[in-house]
Short mmCIF file of C-alpha atoms in Angstrom, two decimals:
data_model
loop_
_atom_site.label_atom_id
_atom_site.label_comp_id
_atom_site.label_asym_id
_atom_site.label_seq_id
_atom_site.Cartn_x
_atom_site.Cartn_y
_atom_site.Cartn_z
CA UNK J 279 -19.80 -13.31 35.72
CA UNK J 280 -22.11 -10.44 34.73
CA UNK J 281 -19.42 -7.91 35.70
CA UNK J 282 -16.79 -9.65 33.57
CA UNK J 283 -19.17 -9.65 30.62
CA UNK J 284 -20.01 -5.97 31.09
CA UNK J 285 -16.27 -5.13 31.32
CA UNK J 286 -15.62 -7.01 28.04
CA UNK J 287 -18.47 -5.17 26.25
CA UNK J 288 -17.17 -1.84 27.47
CA UNK J 289 -13.69 -2.71 26.34
CA UNK J 290 -15.01 -3.68 22.87
CA UNK J 291 -16.96 -0.41 22.54
CA UNK J 292 -13.93 1.58 23.58
CA UNK J 293 -11.69 -0.29 21.06
CA UNK J 294 -14.27 0.19 18.28
CA UNK J 295 -14.56 3.91 19.04
CA UNK J 296 -10.77 4.35 18.91
CA UNK J 297 -10.56 2.50 15.56
CA UNK J 298 -13.39 4.62 14.16
CA UNK J 299 -11.73 7.87 15.27
CA UNK J 300 -8.37 6.89 13.86
CA UNK J 301 -9.97 5.99 10.57
CA UNK J 302 -11.84 9.33 10.35
CA UNK J 303 -8.67 11.29 11.20
CA UNK J 304 -6.49 9.31 8.79
CA UNK J 305 -8.90 9.58 5.98
CA UNK J 306 -8.25 13.31 5.53
CA UNK J 307 -4.47 12.83 5.49
CA UNK J 308 -4.83 9.87 3.20
CA UNK J 309 -6.72 12.05 0.70
CA UNK J 310 -4.11 14.67 1.02
CA UNK J 311 -1.34 12.04 0.59
CA UNK J 312 -3.01 10.68 -2.55
CA UNK J 313 -3.21 14.14 -4.12
CA UNK J 314 0.43 14.78 -3.24
CA UNK J 315 1.62 11.44 -4.68
CA UNK J 316 -0.39 11.87 -7.85
CA UNK J 317 1.29 15.22 -8.34
CA UNK J 318 4.73 13.72 -7.57
CA UNK J 319 4.19 11.09 -10.32
CA UNK J 320 3.79 13.83 -12.88
CA UNK J 321 7.02 15.51 -11.95
CA UNK J 322 10.56 14.59 -13.01
CA UNK J 323 12.38 12.52 -10.45
CA UNK J 324 13.89 14.71 -7.69
CA UNK J 325 15.49 13.63 -4.39
CA UNK J 326 13.64 16.31 -2.50
CA UNK J 327 10.42 14.28 -2.78
CA UNK J 328 11.97 10.91 -1.78
CA UNK J 329 10.23 10.98 1.60
CA UNK J 330 6.88 11.33 -0.20
CA UNK J 331 5.89 7.67 -0.04
CA UNK J 332 3.48 5.47 1.98
CA UNK J 333 5.24 3.69 4.74
CA UNK J 334 3.99 0.36 6.16
CA UNK J 335 0.91 1.05 8.37
CA UNK J 336 1.30 4.86 7.76
CA UNK J 337 -0.52 6.71 5.02
CA UNK J 338 -0.05 10.10 6.51
CA UNK J 339 1.96 12.74 4.65
CA UNK J 340 2.68 14.58 7.94
CA UNK J 341 6.23 13.35 8.17
CA UNK J 342 7.05 14.07 4.53
CA UNK J 343 9.60 16.83 3.71
CA UNK J 344 7.93 20.18 3.31
CA UNK J 345 4.57 19.07 4.65
CA UNK J 346 3.03 20.17 7.90
CA UNK J 347 -0.29 18.98 9.32
CA UNK J 348 -2.75 20.09 11.89
CA UNK J 349 -3.61 18.01 14.97
CA UNK J 350 -6.17 16.04 12.87
CA UNK J 351 -3.64 15.10 10.35
CA UNK J 352 -4.73 17.41 7.49
CA UNK J 353 -2.19 19.19 5.38
CA UNK J 354 -2.03 22.86 6.43
CA UNK J 355 1.33 23.79 4.93
CA UNK J 356 3.22 22.86 1.78
CA UNK J 357 6.63 24.51 2.01
CA UNK J 358 8.99 23.47 -0.81
CA UNK J 359 10.70 26.93 -1.07
CA UNK J 360 14.32 26.98 -2.26
CA UNK J 361 14.34 23.23 -3.09
CA UNK J 362 15.03 23.56 -6.80
CA UNK J 363 11.79 21.76 -7.41
CA UNK J 364 11.04 21.13 -11.20
CA UNK J 365 7.86 20.65 -12.98
CA UNK J 366 4.44 22.23 -13.12
CA UNK J 367 1.50 22.75 -10.83
CA UNK J 368 -1.04 21.57 -13.53
CA UNK J 369 -1.59 18.21 -11.87
CA UNK J 370 -1.62 19.34 -8.26
CA UNK J 371 -5.26 19.07 -7.05
CA UNK J 372 -5.63 21.98 -4.73
CA UNK J 373 -9.20 20.92 -3.85
CA UNK J 374 -7.71 17.98 -2.03
CA UNK J 375 -6.41 20.29 0.60
CA UNK J 376 -9.45 22.05 2.20
CA UNK J 377 -7.38 23.01 5.32
CA UNK J 378 -4.32 24.34 3.40
CA UNK J 379 -3.30 27.69 4.94
CA UNK J 380 0.04 28.22 3.22
CA UNK J 381 1.75 27.13 -0.07
CA UNK J 382 5.39 28.24 -0.42
CA UNK J 383 7.07 27.32 -3.65
CA UNK J 384 9.30 30.30 -4.12
CA UNK J 385 12.68 30.16 -5.79
CA UNK J 386 12.09 26.86 -7.72
CA UNK J 387 12.13 25.82 -11.39
CA UNK J 388 8.40 25.48 -11.84
CA UNK J 389 6.88 26.28 -15.22
CA UNK J 390 3.38 26.61 -16.70
CA UNK J 391 0.28 28.12 -15.49
CA UNK J 392 -1.29 28.10 -12.01
CA UNK J 393 -4.42 25.97 -12.21
CA UNK J 394 -7.82 27.46 -11.71
CA UNK J 395 -8.65 25.13 -8.84
CA UNK J 396 -5.80 26.61 -6.82
CA UNK J 397 -7.76 29.30 -5.22
#
């Protein structure tokens, strides 16, 4: 009986640890995703960004078109080059991407200034 109780407690501790780790890893990508979605809302509709949406049970942007993530789920690359993207960067919160290594937006239809928080 004591062995069964011990096994049950160990199982609960392992489950709680896994849930906590998943929450920590997904929090970064959730913040990244929220920043990307806020930017998308300020842009005119364009099909290139159709994949940018929360899916049931998945708040990670890592499968969105033009987005690459590291092993922890943080956005490290935004590559929307040659996509005819229209709009401005004014509402893209660059501070939401502390692990961003590359931003590629060449050959698009973006206008306006590059925000001061971009660099």
